[in-house]
Coordinates of C-alpha atoms and ligand atoms in Angstrom, one line a residue:
M43 CA 136.1 29.8 230.6
S44 CA 136.3 33.7 229.9
T45 CA 134.0 34.4 227.1
S46 CA 136.3 36.8 225.8
M47 CA 140.2 36.7 224.4
R48 CA 143.0 38.7 223.2
A49 CA 143.4 39.0 219.4
S50 CA 144.9 41.5 216.8
Y51 CA 142.8 42.6 214.1
F52 CA 141.7 45.2 211.6
E53 CA 138.6 46.7 210.4
K54 CA 139.2 47.7 206.8
F55 CA 141.9 47.0 204.6
G56 CA 144.9 49.3 204.0
E57 CA 148.1 50.1 205.6
L58 CA 149.2 47.8 208.5
D59 CA 149.8 50.3 211.2
Q60 CA 145.7 50.0 212.0
I61 CA 146.0 46.3 213.1
K62 CA 145.2 46.7 216.7
T63 CA 145.3 43.9 219.3
G64 CA 142.6 44.3 222.3
T65 CA 139.6 42.2 223.3
L66 CA 137.3 40.4 221.0
E67 CA 134.3 37.4 221.5
R68 CA 135.9 34.3 221.9
P69 CA 134.9 31.8 219.1
E70 CA 133.0 28.6 220.2
A71 CA 133.4 25.2 218.8
G72 CA 130.3 24.6 216.3
E73 CA 129.5 21.3 215.0
G74 CA 132.0 19.4 213.7
E75 CA 134.6 22.0 214.9
V76 CA 137.1 21.7 217.6
L77 CA 138.0 25.0 220.1
V78 CA 142.1 25.3 219.6
R79 CA 144.4 27.9 222.4
V80 CA 146.7 29.0 219.9
R81 CA 150.6 28.9 221.0
A82 CA 152.2 29.8 218.1
A83 CA 151.4 31.4 214.7
G84 CA 153.6 31.7 212.0
V85 CA 154.0 34.9 210.2
N86 CA 153.8 35.0 206.4
P87 CA 154.3 37.3 203.8
V88 CA 150.2 36.8 202.7
D89 CA 149.2 37.8 205.9
A90 CA 150.7 41.6 204.5
A91 CA 148.7 41.1 201.4
V92 CA 145.7 40.1 202.7
A93 CA 145.8 43.4 205.6
R94 CA 146.6 45.4 202.5
G95 CA 143.3 43.9 200.3
M96 CA 145.6 42.9 197.5
L97 CA 143.9 39.2 197.6
Q98 CA 140.3 40.6 198.0
Q99 CA 139.4 39.2 194.8
A100 CA 140.1 35.9 195.3
V101 CA 139.2 35.4 199.0
P102 CA 136.3 37.4 200.4
A103 CA 136.5 39.4 204.1
K104 CA 134.5 39.9 207.1
F105 CA 135.4 42.9 209.3
P106 CA 136.7 42.7 211.9
V107 CA 139.4 40.3 210.4
I108 CA 141.7 38.6 212.6
P109 CA 144.5 37.5 210.2
G110 CA 146.8 34.9 210.4
W111 CA 146.6 31.0 209.0
D112 CA 149.5 29.2 210.8
L113 CA 148.8 27.7 213.9
A114 CA 149.8 25.5 216.5
G115 CA 148.3 24.7 219.7
V116 CA 146.2 22.8 222.0
V117 CA 142.8 21.8 221.6
E118 CA 140.4 23.3 224.1
E119 CA 137.1 21.9 223.4
R120 CA 134.8 19.8 221.1
G121 CA 131.7 20.6 219.3
H122 CA 129.0 18.4 218.7
A123 CA 130.4 15.1 216.6
A124 CA 134.0 16.7 216.6
R125 CA 135.6 13.5 217.9
R126 CA 139.2 13.0 216.1
F127 CA 140.9 15.0 218.8
D128 CA 140.6 15.2 222.5
A129 CA 140.8 18.2 224.8
G130 CA 144.7 18.4 225.3
D131 CA 145.7 17.0 222.3
E132 CA 148.5 19.2 220.4
V133 CA 148.2 20.3 217.1
Y134 CA 149.0 22.1 214.2
A135 CA 146.8 23.7 211.2
Y136 CA 147.2 25.8 207.7
A137 CA 144.0 27.3 209.1
R138 CA 143.0 29.4 206.0
R139 CA 139.0 29.4 205.4
P140 CA 137.2 30.4 202.5
T141 CA 136.7 33.7 203.9
V142 CA 139.0 36.2 205.6
Q143 CA 137.9 36.9 209.3
H144 CA 138.6 33.9 212.3
G145 CA 142.6 34.0 211.9
T146 CA 145.3 32.7 214.4
F147 CA 147.0 36.1 215.5
A148 CA 144.4 35.2 218.5
E149 CA 144.6 33.3 221.9
Y150 CA 141.8 31.0 220.5
V151 CA 140.5 29.5 217.5
A152 CA 137.9 27.2 216.2
L153 CA 138.3 25.3 213.3
P154 CA 136.6 22.2 211.6
E155 CA 138.8 19.5 212.8
C156 CA 139.7 18.8 208.7
Y157 CA 142.4 21.4 209.3
L158 CA 144.0 20.2 211.8
A159 CA 146.7 17.3 212.3
R160 CA 148.9 16.1 215.2
R161 CA 151.8 18.6 215.8
P162 CA 155.5 17.3 215.1
G163 CA 156.5 16.3 218.8
T164 CA 160.4 16.3 218.0
I165 CA 160.4 20.2 218.2
T166 CA 158.9 23.0 220.4
M167 CA 155.6 24.2 219.9
T168 CA 157.1 27.5 218.6
E169 CA 158.9 25.9 215.6
A170 CA 155.5 23.6 214.7
G171 CA 153.7 26.9 214.4
G172 CA 155.6 28.2 211.3
I173 CA 155.2 25.2 209.6
P174 CA 152.3 24.5 208.3
L175 CA 151.9 27.0 205.5
V176 CA 155.6 26.9 204.0
G177 CA 155.8 23.0 204.9
L178 CA 152.8 22.6 202.7
T179 CA 153.6 25.1 199.9
A180 CA 157.0 23.6 199.9
Y181 CA 155.6 19.9 199.8
Q182 CA 152.9 20.7 197.2
A183 CA 155.5 22.7 194.5
L184 CA 157.7 19.7 194.5
F185 CA 156.0 16.6 195.0
Q186 CA 152.3 17.8 193.7
A187 CA 152.5 20.2 190.9
G188 CA 155.9 18.8 190.4
D189 CA 157.5 15.6 190.3
L190 CA 160.9 15.7 191.9
S191 CA 162.8 12.6 191.8
E192 CA 166.0 11.1 193.1
G193 CA 169.0 12.3 191.7
D194 CA 167.3 15.4 190.6
T195 CA 169.1 18.6 190.3
L196 CA 166.9 21.5 191.8
L197 CA 167.4 24.8 192.1
I198 CA 165.7 26.7 194.7
L199 CA 165.3 30.6 194.3
G200 CA 164.7 32.1 197.8
A201 CA 165.9 29.2 200.0
S202 CA 166.6 30.8 203.2
G203 CA 163.0 32.1 203.9
G204 CA 160.3 30.3 205.4
V205 CA 159.3 28.0 202.3
G206 CA 162.7 27.7 201.5
T207 CA 164.0 26.3 204.7
M208 CA 161.3 23.5 204.2
A209 CA 162.4 22.9 199.9
I210 CA 166.4 22.1 200.7
Q211 CA 165.0 20.3 203.2
L212 CA 162.1 18.0 201.6
A213 CA 164.2 17.5 198.7
K214 CA 167.3 16.6 200.5
T215 CA 164.9 13.8 201.9
A216 CA 164.1 12.6 198.2
G217 CA 167.8 12.2 197.5
A218 CA 168.1 15.7 195.2
I219 CA 170.9 17.6 194.7
V220 CA 169.9 21.0 196.2
I221 CA 171.2 24.5 195.0
G222 CA 170.2 27.2 197.2
V223 CA 169.7 30.9 196.1
A224 CA 170.2 33.7 198.6
S225 CA 171.7 36.9 199.7
E226 CA 175.5 36.1 200.7
R227 CA 174.7 36.3 204.7
N228 CA 172.4 33.2 204.2
Q229 CA 174.7 31.1 202.7
A230 CA 176.0 29.2 205.7
Y231 CA 172.7 28.7 206.5
M232 CA 171.2 27.1 203.2
K233 CA 174.5 24.4 203.8
E234 CA 173.5 23.6 207.2
L235 CA 170.2 22.7 205.9
G236 CA 171.6 20.4 204.0
A237 CA 172.2 22.4 200.4
D238 CA 174.7 20.8 198.2
E239 CA 175.7 24.1 196.5
T240 CA 174.6 27.6 197.3
I241 CA 174.9 30.8 194.9
D242 CA 174.6 34.6 196.8
Y243 CA 172.2 36.6 194.2
T244 CA 174.1 39.5 195.1
A245 CA 177.2 38.5 193.8
G246 CA 175.9 38.5 190.0
N247 CA 174.4 36.7 187.3
I248 CA 172.7 33.3 189.1
G249 CA 172.5 31.8 185.7
E250 CA 176.3 31.8 185.4
A251 CA 176.7 30.6 188.7
V252 CA 174.7 27.8 188.2
R253 CA 176.8 27.2 185.1
A254 CA 180.2 27.2 187.1
I255 CA 178.6 24.6 189.6
V256 CA 177.1 22.2 187.3
R257 CA 178.0 21.3 183.8
E258 CA 174.7 20.0 182.8
D259 CA 171.1 21.5 182.6
I260 CA 169.2 21.1 185.5
D261 CA 166.1 19.3 185.8
F262 CA 164.0 21.2 188.3
I263 CA 163.7 25.1 189.6
F264 CA 161.5 25.9 192.3
H265 CA 160.6 29.8 192.0
C266 CA 160.0 31.3 195.4
S267 CA 161.6 34.7 194.7
R268 CA 160.5 38.0 193.3
G269 CA 163.2 40.0 191.5
D270 CA 164.9 38.8 188.1
S271 CA 166.5 35.5 189.9
L272 CA 163.9 33.2 187.4
G273 CA 165.2 35.1 184.0
Q274 CA 168.8 34.9 185.0
S275 CA 168.2 30.9 185.4
I276 CA 165.9 29.6 183.5
D277 CA 167.9 28.9 180.7
T278 CA 169.6 26.4 182.9
L279 CA 166.5 24.5 183.1
K280 CA 167.1 21.3 180.5
S281 CA 164.8 20.7 177.9
G282 CA 161.6 18.8 179.4
G283 CA 163.0 20.1 183.1
Q284 CA 160.0 21.4 185.7
L285 CA 159.4 24.8 186.6
V286 CA 157.4 25.6 189.8
S287 CA 156.9 28.5 190.9
I288 CA 154.9 30.4 193.8
T289 CA 155.1 34.1 193.3
N290 CA 154.6 34.1 189.5
S291 CA 151.2 32.8 187.8
Q292 CA 152.5 33.9 184.5
P293 CA 156.3 34.0 183.9
G294 CA 156.1 33.8 180.1
V295 CA 158.7 30.9 179.8
R296 CA 159.7 28.6 177.2
D297 CA 157.5 25.6 175.7
D298 CA 159.9 23.2 176.0
I299 CA 159.6 23.2 179.6
S300 CA 156.7 21.8 182.2
F301 CA 155.1 24.8 184.0
R302 CA 153.2 24.8 187.2
Y303 CA 151.7 27.7 189.3
V304 CA 150.8 26.8 193.4
F305 CA 148.7 28.4 195.5
V306 CA 149.1 26.5 198.9
E307 CA 145.7 24.7 199.7
P308 CA 145.1 22.9 203.3
N309 CA 145.8 19.4 203.7
A310 CA 145.5 17.9 207.1
R311 CA 147.1 14.6 205.5
Q312 CA 149.9 16.5 204.1
L313 CA 150.2 18.0 207.5
K314 CA 150.1 14.1 209.1
H315 CA 153.2 13.1 206.6
L316 CA 155.4 16.7 207.6
R317 CA 155.1 15.6 210.9
E318 CA 156.2 12.1 210.3
L319 CA 159.3 13.8 208.6
V320 CA 160.1 16.3 210.9
D321 CA 160.4 13.7 213.7
K322 CA 162.1 10.7 211.8
E323 CA 164.3 12.6 209.2
G324 CA 164.9 15.6 211.3
I325 CA 163.3 18.4 209.8
T326 CA 163.6 21.8 211.4
M327 CA 162.1 25.0 211.5
P328 CA 164.4 27.6 212.7
V329 CA 162.6 30.5 214.2
S330 CA 164.7 33.8 214.0
R331 CA 162.4 36.1 215.8
T332 CA 159.2 35.6 217.9
F333 CA 156.8 38.7 218.4
D334 CA 153.9 38.6 221.3
L335 CA 150.5 39.2 220.4
G336 CA 150.7 42.8 220.9
D337 CA 153.4 43.6 218.2
T338 CA 151.4 41.7 215.6
A339 CA 152.0 44.9 213.1
E340 CA 155.6 44.9 213.4
A341 CA 155.6 41.2 212.7
I342 CA 153.7 41.3 209.7
R343 CA 155.7 44.3 208.4
E344 CA 159.2 42.7 209.0
I345 CA 158.0 39.6 207.2
E346 CA 156.5 41.7 204.2
S347 CA 160.4 42.9 203.6
L348 CA 161.1 39.3 202.2
H349 CA 164.5 38.8 203.8
T350 CA 163.2 36.7 206.8
R351 CA 165.6 33.4 207.4
G352 CA 163.2 30.7 208.4
K353 CA 160.4 32.0 210.2
T354 CA 159.2 34.4 212.6
V355 CA 156.7 33.1 214.7
I356 CA 153.8 35.1 216.8
T357 CA 153.3 33.7 220.7
P358 CA 149.7 34.8 221.4
Ligands
NAP6 N1 151.6 30.6 196.2 C1 151.7 30.3 197.0 O1 151.4 29.5 198.0 C2 152.7 30.7 198.5 C3 153.1 30.5 199.5 C4 153.9 31.2 200.0 C5 154.7 31.7 199.7 N2 154.3 32.8 198.8 C6 155.5 33.0 198.0 O2 156.5 33.2 198.3 C7 157.6 34.0 198.3 C8 159.0 33.4 199.8 O3 158.0 32.9 200.7 P1 158.7 32.8 202.3 O4 158.0 32.6 203.0 O5 159.4 32.0 202.0 O6 159.3 34.6 202.3 P2 160.6 34.8 203.0 O7 160.5 33.9 204.4 O8 160.6 36.2 203.0 O9 161.6 34.1 201.8 C9 162.0 35.2 200.9 C10 163.4 34.5 200.4 O10 163.7 34.7 199.2 C11 165.1 35.5 199.3 N3 164.8 36.9 198.3 C12 164.8 37.8 198.7 N4 164.9 38.7 197.4 C13 165.4 37.8 196.4 C14 166.4 37.7 194.9 N5 166.2 39.1 194.6 N6 166.5 36.4 194.5 C15 166.7 35.6 194.9 N7 166.3 35.5 196.2 C16 165.9 36.3 197.4 C17 165.6 35.7 200.2 O11 166.9 35.6 200.6 P3 167.6 36.9 201.6 O12 166.8 37.1 202.9 O13 169.1 36.4 201.7 O14 167.6 38.3 200.6 C18 164.9 34.5 201.5 O15 165.3 33.6 201.2 C19 156.9 35.4 198.9 O16 157.1 36.4 197.9 C20 155.4 34.7 199.8 O17 154.5 35.6 199.5 C21 153.5 32.1 198.0

Protein backbone atom coordinates (compact mmCIF):
# COMPACT_ATOMS: atom_id res chain seq x y z
CA MET A 1 0.00 0.00 0.00
CA SER A 2 1.19 3.50 -0.79
CA THR A 3 2.52 5.53 2.13
CA SER A 4 0.69 8.64 0.90
CA MET A 5 -2.99 9.53 0.45
CA ARG A 6 -5.26 12.28 -0.89
CA ALA A 7 -6.74 14.48 1.79
CA SER A 8 -8.33 17.88 2.26
CA TYR A 9 -6.53 20.10 4.75
CA PHE A 10 -5.83 23.64 5.94
CA GLU A 11 -2.72 25.11 7.52
CA LYS A 12 -4.29 27.95 9.48
CA PHE A 13 -7.75 29.01 10.63
CA GLY A 14 -9.68 31.40 8.43
CA GLU A 15 -11.73 31.56 5.27
CA LEU A 16 -12.99 28.31 3.74
CA ASP A 17 -11.27 28.91 0.38
CA GLN A 18 -7.90 28.12 1.96
CA ILE A 19 -8.95 24.47 2.33
CA LYS A 20 -6.84 22.54 -0.18
CA THR A 21 -6.85 18.96 -1.42
CA GLY A 22 -3.48 17.31 -1.98
CA THR A 23 -1.16 14.50 -0.96
CA LEU A 24 -0.33 13.86 2.68
CA GLU A 25 1.32 10.99 4.50
CA ARG A 26 -1.03 8.06 5.02
CA PRO A 27 -1.53 7.38 8.75
CA GLU A 28 -0.66 4.01 10.28
CA ALA A 29 -2.74 2.04 12.75
CA GLY A 30 -1.10 2.39 16.18
CA GLU A 31 -1.70 0.31 19.28
CA GLY A 32 -5.42 -0.37 19.68
CA GLU A 33 -6.16 1.42 16.39
CA VAL A 34 -7.50 0.43 12.99
CA LEU A 35 -6.78 2.02 9.64
CA VAL A 36 -10.04 2.74 7.81
CA ARG A 37 -10.41 3.40 4.08
CA VAL A 38 -12.95 6.25 4.17
CA ARG A 39 -15.74 5.76 1.63
CA ALA A 40 -18.18 8.44 2.83
CA ALA A 41 -17.85 11.34 5.25
CA GLY A 42 -20.85 13.44 6.28
CA VAL A 43 -20.37 17.22 6.17
CA ASN A 44 -21.63 19.13 9.21
CA PRO A 45 -22.00 22.81 10.18
CA VAL A 46 -19.31 22.25 12.82
CA ASP A 47 -16.74 21.62 10.04
CA ALA A 48 -17.12 25.29 9.06
CA ALA A 49 -16.79 26.40 12.69
CA VAL A 50 -13.60 24.34 13.09
CA ALA A 51 -12.03 25.70 9.87
CA ARG A 52 -12.82 29.27 10.91
CA GLY A 53 -11.15 28.72 14.31
CA MET A 54 -14.38 29.21 16.25
CA LEU A 55 -13.83 26.10 18.38
CA GLN A 56 -10.14 26.56 19.14
CA GLN A 57 -10.76 27.29 22.85
CA ALA A 58 -12.74 24.06 23.27
CA VAL A 59 -10.83 21.71 20.95
CA PRO A 60 -7.08 22.27 20.35
CA ALA A 61 -5.77 21.86 16.81
CA LYS A 62 -2.49 20.72 15.21
CA PHE A 63 -1.75 21.86 11.66
CA PRO A 64 -2.13 20.77 8.96
CA VAL A 65 -5.70 19.95 9.97
CA ILE A 66 -7.70 17.43 7.97
CA PRO A 67 -11.34 18.39 8.71
CA GLY A 68 -14.27 15.97 9.01
CA TRP A 69 -15.72 14.07 11.98
CA ASP A 70 -18.07 11.57 10.27
CA LEU A 71 -17.19 8.43 8.40
CA ALA A 72 -18.35 5.19 6.88
CA GLY A 73 -15.69 2.96 5.39
CA VAL A 74 -13.82 -0.32 5.36
CA VAL A 75 -11.26 -1.57 7.87
CA GLU A 76 -7.97 -1.88 6.01
CA GLU A 77 -5.45 -2.82 8.71
CA ARG A 78 -5.40 -3.50 12.44
CA GLY A 79 -2.77 -2.19 14.84
CA HIS A 80 -1.28 -4.04 17.80
CA ALA A 81 -4.01 -5.52 20.06
CA ALA A 82 -6.86 -4.12 17.94
CA ARG A 83 -9.00 -7.22 17.51
CA ARG A 84 -12.64 -6.08 17.61
CA PHE A 85 -12.75 -5.72 13.80
CA ASP A 86 -11.29 -7.62 10.86
CA ALA A 87 -9.87 -6.25 7.64
CA GLY A 88 -12.81 -5.84 5.26
CA ASP A 89 -15.39 -5.01 7.95
CA GLU A 90 -17.66 -2.12 7.00
CA VAL A 91 -17.84 0.38 9.85
CA TYR A 92 -19.03 3.87 10.73
CA ALA A 93 -17.90 6.38 13.35
CA TYR A 94 -18.22 9.83 14.85
CA ALA A 95 -14.50 10.52 14.94
CA ARG A 96 -14.14 13.67 17.03
CA ARG A 97 -10.78 13.25 18.75
CA PRO A 98 -9.48 15.35 21.69
CA THR A 99 -7.28 17.24 19.19
CA VAL A 100 -8.41 18.38 15.74
CA GLN A 101 -5.84 17.04 13.26
CA HIS A 102 -6.62 13.72 11.59
CA GLY A 103 -10.16 14.11 10.23
CA THR A 104 -12.20 12.05 7.82
CA PHE A 105 -12.09 14.18 4.64
CA ALA A 106 -9.26 11.93 3.44
CA GLU A 107 -8.78 8.54 1.84
CA TYR A 108 -7.64 7.01 5.13
CA VAL A 109 -7.92 7.66 8.84
CA ALA A 110 -6.44 5.74 11.78
CA LEU A 111 -8.75 5.57 14.79
CA PRO A 112 -8.87 3.85 18.17
CA GLU A 113 -11.28 1.01 17.55
CA CYS A 114 -13.48 2.22 20.44
CA TYR A 115 -14.85 4.91 18.08
CA LEU A 116 -16.15 2.36 15.57
CA ALA A 117 -19.29 0.31 15.13
CA ARG A 118 -20.35 -1.90 12.24
CA ARG A 119 -22.33 0.21 9.81
CA PRO A 120 -26.04 -0.34 9.06
CA GLY A 121 -26.40 -2.94 6.33
CA THR A 122 -29.73 -1.90 4.82
CA ILE A 123 -28.57 1.50 3.53
CA THR A 124 -25.72 2.53 1.25
CA MET A 125 -22.22 3.35 2.42
CA THR A 126 -22.86 6.99 1.41
CA GLU A 127 -26.00 7.19 3.54
CA ALA A 128 -24.22 5.51 6.47
CA GLY A 129 -21.45 8.13 6.29
CA GLY A 130 -24.00 10.85 6.97
CA ILE A 131 -25.47 9.33 10.12
CA PRO A 132 -22.97 9.27 13.01
CA LEU A 133 -22.74 12.91 14.13
CA VAL A 134 -26.37 13.86 13.49
CA GLY A 135 -27.71 10.49 14.65
CA LEU A 136 -25.82 10.65 17.94
CA THR A 137 -26.83 14.30 18.41
CA ALA A 138 -30.52 13.55 17.99
CA TYR A 139 -30.30 10.42 20.13
CA GLN A 140 -28.38 12.10 22.98
CA ALA A 141 -30.73 15.10 22.91
CA LEU A 142 -34.00 13.16 22.94
CA PHE A 143 -33.12 10.15 25.11
CA GLN A 144 -30.02 11.00 27.18
CA ALA A 145 -30.25 14.72 28.02
CA GLY A 146 -34.01 14.50 27.52
CA ASP A 147 -36.44 11.75 28.33
CA LEU A 148 -38.82 11.59 25.38
CA SER A 149 -41.67 9.19 26.11
CA GLU A 150 -44.44 7.53 24.17
CA GLY A 151 -47.33 9.93 23.59
CA ASP A 152 -45.25 13.09 24.21
CA THR A 153 -45.80 15.99 21.83
CA LEU A 154 -42.41 17.06 20.46
CA LEU A 155 -41.70 20.29 18.57
CA ILE A 156 -38.52 20.09 16.48
CA LEU A 157 -37.17 23.52 15.43
CA GLY A 158 -35.08 22.86 12.30
CA ALA A 159 -36.51 19.47 11.40
CA SER A 160 -35.41 19.01 7.78
CA GLY A 161 -31.62 19.22 8.18
CA GLY A 162 -29.25 16.48 9.27
CA VAL A 163 -30.13 16.45 12.97
CA GLY A 164 -33.83 17.08 12.37
CA THR A 165 -34.06 14.25 9.84
CA MET A 166 -32.82 11.81 12.47
CA ALA A 167 -34.84 13.42 15.28
CA ILE A 168 -38.18 13.05 13.48
CA GLN A 169 -37.56 9.36 12.81
CA LEU A 170 -36.14 8.52 16.25
CA ALA A 171 -39.04 10.30 17.95
CA LYS A 172 -41.58 8.36 15.87
CA THR A 173 -39.97 5.03 16.81
CA ALA A 174 -40.42 6.11 20.46
CA GLY A 175 -44.13 6.80 19.89
CA ALA A 176 -43.99 10.60 20.15
CA ILE A 177 -46.29 13.00 18.29
CA VAL A 178 -43.97 15.11 16.15
CA ILE A 179 -44.41 18.68 14.92
CA GLY A 180 -41.58 19.61 12.54
CA VAL A 181 -40.52 23.16 11.70
CA ALA A 182 -38.70 24.12 8.50
CA SER A 183 -39.27 26.35 5.48
CA GLU A 184 -42.01 25.89 2.90
CA ARG A 185 -39.92 23.76 0.53
CA ASN A 186 -39.37 21.11 3.23
CA GLN A 187 -42.96 20.59 4.44
CA ALA A 188 -43.56 17.45 2.35
CA TYR A 189 -40.09 16.10 3.19
CA MET A 190 -40.78 16.27 6.95
CA LYS A 191 -44.11 14.45 6.44
CA GLU A 192 -42.36 11.72 4.45
CA LEU A 193 -40.00 11.20 7.39
CA GLY A 194 -43.01 10.71 9.67
CA ALA A 195 -43.81 14.14 11.13
CA ASP A 196 -47.46 14.25 12.20
CA GLU A 197 -47.72 18.00 11.64
CA THR A 198 -45.44 20.57 10.05
CA ILE A 199 -44.96 24.32 10.34
CA ASP A 200 -43.40 26.73 7.82
CA TYR A 201 -41.34 29.21 9.86
CA THR A 202 -41.38 31.70 6.99
CA ALA A 203 -45.19 31.90 7.01
CA GLY A 204 -45.68 33.52 10.42
CA ASN A 205 -45.19 33.10 14.16
CA ILE A 206 -44.23 29.51 15.12
CA GLY A 207 -45.93 29.67 18.53
CA GLU A 208 -49.23 30.73 16.96
CA ALA A 209 -48.92 27.90 14.44
CA VAL A 210 -48.38 25.39 17.28
CA ARG A 211 -51.49 26.73 19.06
CA ALA A 212 -53.49 26.21 15.87
CA ILE A 213 -52.41 22.54 15.79
CA VAL A 214 -52.59 21.45 19.45
CA ARG A 215 -54.89 22.81 22.14
CA GLU A 216 -52.77 21.80 25.12
CA ASP A 217 -49.22 22.88 25.91
CA ILE A 218 -46.55 20.63 24.44
CA ASP A 219 -44.17 18.31 26.32
CA PHE A 220 -40.78 18.75 24.64
CA ILE A 221 -38.98 21.24 22.38
CA PHE A 222 -35.85 20.12 20.53
CA HIS A 223 -34.06 23.29 19.45
CA CYS A 224 -31.77 22.67 16.46
CA SER A 225 -32.09 25.93 14.58
CA ARG A 226 -30.76 29.44 15.00
CA GLY A 227 -32.80 32.66 14.64
CA ASP A 228 -35.86 33.47 16.73
CA SER A 229 -37.69 30.14 16.43
CA LEU A 230 -37.25 29.30 20.13
CA GLY A 231 -38.38 32.73 21.30
CA GLN A 232 -41.53 32.40 19.20
CA SER A 233 -42.44 28.95 20.53
CA ILE A 234 -41.17 28.65 24.12
CA ASP A 235 -44.52 29.71 25.63
CA THR A 236 -46.17 26.64 24.10
CA LEU A 237 -44.04 24.37 26.35
CA LYS A 238 -45.93 23.16 29.41
CA SER A 239 -44.77 23.88 32.95
CA GLY A 240 -42.39 21.02 33.80
CA GLY A 241 -41.77 20.40 30.08
CA GLN A 242 -38.38 19.62 28.53
CA LEU A 243 -36.26 21.89 26.34
CA VAL A 244 -33.05 20.53 24.80
CA SER A 245 -30.94 22.83 22.64
CA ILE A 246 -27.93 22.05 20.48
CA THR A 247 -27.51 25.63 19.24
CA ASN A 248 -27.72 27.77 22.38
CA SER A 249 -26.20 26.80 25.73
CA GLN A 250 -27.73 29.79 27.55
CA PRO A 251 -31.07 30.65 26.00
CA GLY A 252 -32.32 32.36 29.19
CA VAL A 253 -35.61 30.51 29.46
CA ARG A 254 -38.36 30.18 32.07
CA ASP A 255 -37.39 28.46 35.31
CA ASP A 256 -40.46 26.17 35.39
CA ILE A 257 -39.06 23.96 32.61
CA SER A 258 -36.17 21.52 32.40
CA PHE A 259 -33.41 22.84 30.12
CA ARG A 260 -30.36 20.93 28.85
CA TYR A 261 -27.73 21.83 26.26
CA VAL A 262 -26.06 18.99 24.34
CA PHE A 263 -22.65 18.95 22.68
CA VAL A 264 -22.58 15.58 20.95
CA GLU A 265 -20.09 12.99 22.22
CA PRO A 266 -18.59 9.98 20.44
CA ASN A 267 -20.36 6.82 21.59
CA ALA A 268 -19.87 3.52 19.71
CA ARG A 269 -22.46 1.73 21.86
CA GLN A 270 -25.11 4.22 20.75
CA LEU A 271 -23.92 3.88 17.13
CA LYS A 272 -24.57 0.15 17.44
CA HIS A 273 -28.09 0.92 18.72
CA LEU A 274 -28.65 3.37 15.83
CA ARG A 275 -27.53 0.66 13.40
CA GLU A 276 -30.20 -1.65 14.81
CA LEU A 277 -32.84 1.07 14.46
CA VAL A 278 -31.81 1.69 10.85
CA ASP A 279 -31.79 -2.00 9.96
CA LYS A 280 -34.94 -3.00 11.87
CA GLU A 281 -37.10 0.15 11.93
CA GLY A 282 -36.20 1.44 8.48
CA ILE A 283 -34.71 4.76 9.59
CA THR A 284 -33.09 6.45 6.59
CA MET A 285 -30.67 9.28 5.94
CA PRO A 286 -31.53 10.95 2.63
CA VAL A 287 -28.37 12.35 1.02
CA SER A 288 -29.18 15.51 -0.94
CA ARG A 289 -25.74 15.94 -2.49
CA THR A 290 -22.36 14.21 -2.67
CA PHE A 291 -19.03 15.96 -3.22
CA ASP A 292 -15.60 14.76 -4.38
CA LEU A 293 -12.70 15.27 -2.02
CA GLY A 294 -11.45 18.08 -4.27
CA ASP A 295 -14.66 20.03 -3.54
CA THR A 296 -14.43 19.97 0.26
CA ALA A 297 -14.41 23.78 0.59
CA GLU A 298 -17.58 24.02 -1.48
CA ALA A 299 -19.23 21.26 0.57
CA ILE A 300 -18.45 23.04 3.83
CA ARG A 301 -19.62 26.36 2.40
CA GLU A 302 -22.93 24.77 1.44
CA ILE A 303 -23.52 23.19 4.86
CA GLU A 304 -22.69 26.51 6.53
CA SER A 305 -25.84 28.00 4.94
CA LEU A 306 -27.92 25.91 7.40
CA HIS A 307 -30.50 25.11 4.73
CA THR A 308 -29.36 21.64 3.70
CA ARG A 309 -32.05 18.96 3.36
CA GLY A 310 -30.97 15.65 4.93
CA LYS A 311 -27.17 15.33 4.55
CA THR A 312 -24.38 16.26 2.22
CA VAL A 313 -21.57 13.73 2.06
CA ILE A 314 -18.00 13.72 0.74
CA THR A 315 -16.99 10.48 -1.00
CA PRO A 316 -13.15 10.31 -0.90
N1 LIG B 1 -24.34 20.96 19.92
C1 LIG B 1 -24.12 19.92 19.10
O1 LIG B 1 -23.59 18.88 19.47
C2 LIG B 1 -24.56 20.02 17.66
C3 LIG B 1 -24.54 18.87 16.84
C4 LIG B 1 -24.99 18.96 15.53
C5 LIG B 1 -25.44 20.19 15.04
N2 LIG B 1 -25.42 21.29 15.84
C6 LIG B 1 -25.95 22.58 15.34
O2 LIG B 1 -27.35 22.39 15.17
C7 LIG B 1 -27.81 23.09 14.04
C8 LIG B 1 -28.50 22.11 13.10
O3 LIG B 1 -27.54 21.21 12.58
P1 LIG B 1 -27.88 20.39 11.23
O4 LIG B 1 -26.68 19.60 10.91
O5 LIG B 1 -29.18 19.74 11.36
O6 LIG B 1 -28.01 21.65 10.22
P2 LIG B 1 -28.70 21.68 8.79
O7 LIG B 1 -28.62 20.34 8.17
O8 LIG B 1 -28.14 22.85 8.09
O9 LIG B 1 -30.27 21.96 9.13
C9 LIG B 1 -30.72 23.22 9.53
C10 LIG B 1 -32.23 23.13 9.74
O10 LIG B 1 -32.69 24.37 10.32
C11 LIG B 1 -33.80 24.85 9.56
N3 LIG B 1 -33.82 26.29 9.72
C12 LIG B 1 -33.00 27.23 9.16
N4 LIG B 1 -33.36 28.46 9.60
C13 LIG B 1 -34.41 28.28 10.46
C14 LIG B 1 -35.22 29.16 11.23
N5 LIG B 1 -35.02 30.49 11.21
N6 LIG B 1 -36.19 28.64 12.01
C15 LIG B 1 -36.40 27.29 12.06
N7 LIG B 1 -35.66 26.39 11.32
C16 LIG B 1 -34.68 26.90 10.55
C17 LIG B 1 -33.54 24.36 8.16
O11 LIG B 1 -34.74 24.34 7.39
P3 LIG B 1 -34.81 25.07 5.93
O12 LIG B 1 -33.68 24.52 5.12
O13 LIG B 1 -36.16 24.66 5.42
O14 LIG B 1 -34.65 26.54 6.19
C18 LIG B 1 -33.04 22.94 8.47
O15 LIG B 1 -34.15 22.12 8.77
C19 LIG B 1 -26.59 23.81 13.45
O16 LIG B 1 -26.58 25.12 13.94
C20 LIG B 1 -25.41 23.01 13.99
O17 LIG B 1 -24.24 23.80 14.10
C21 LIG B 1 -25.00 21.24 17.13
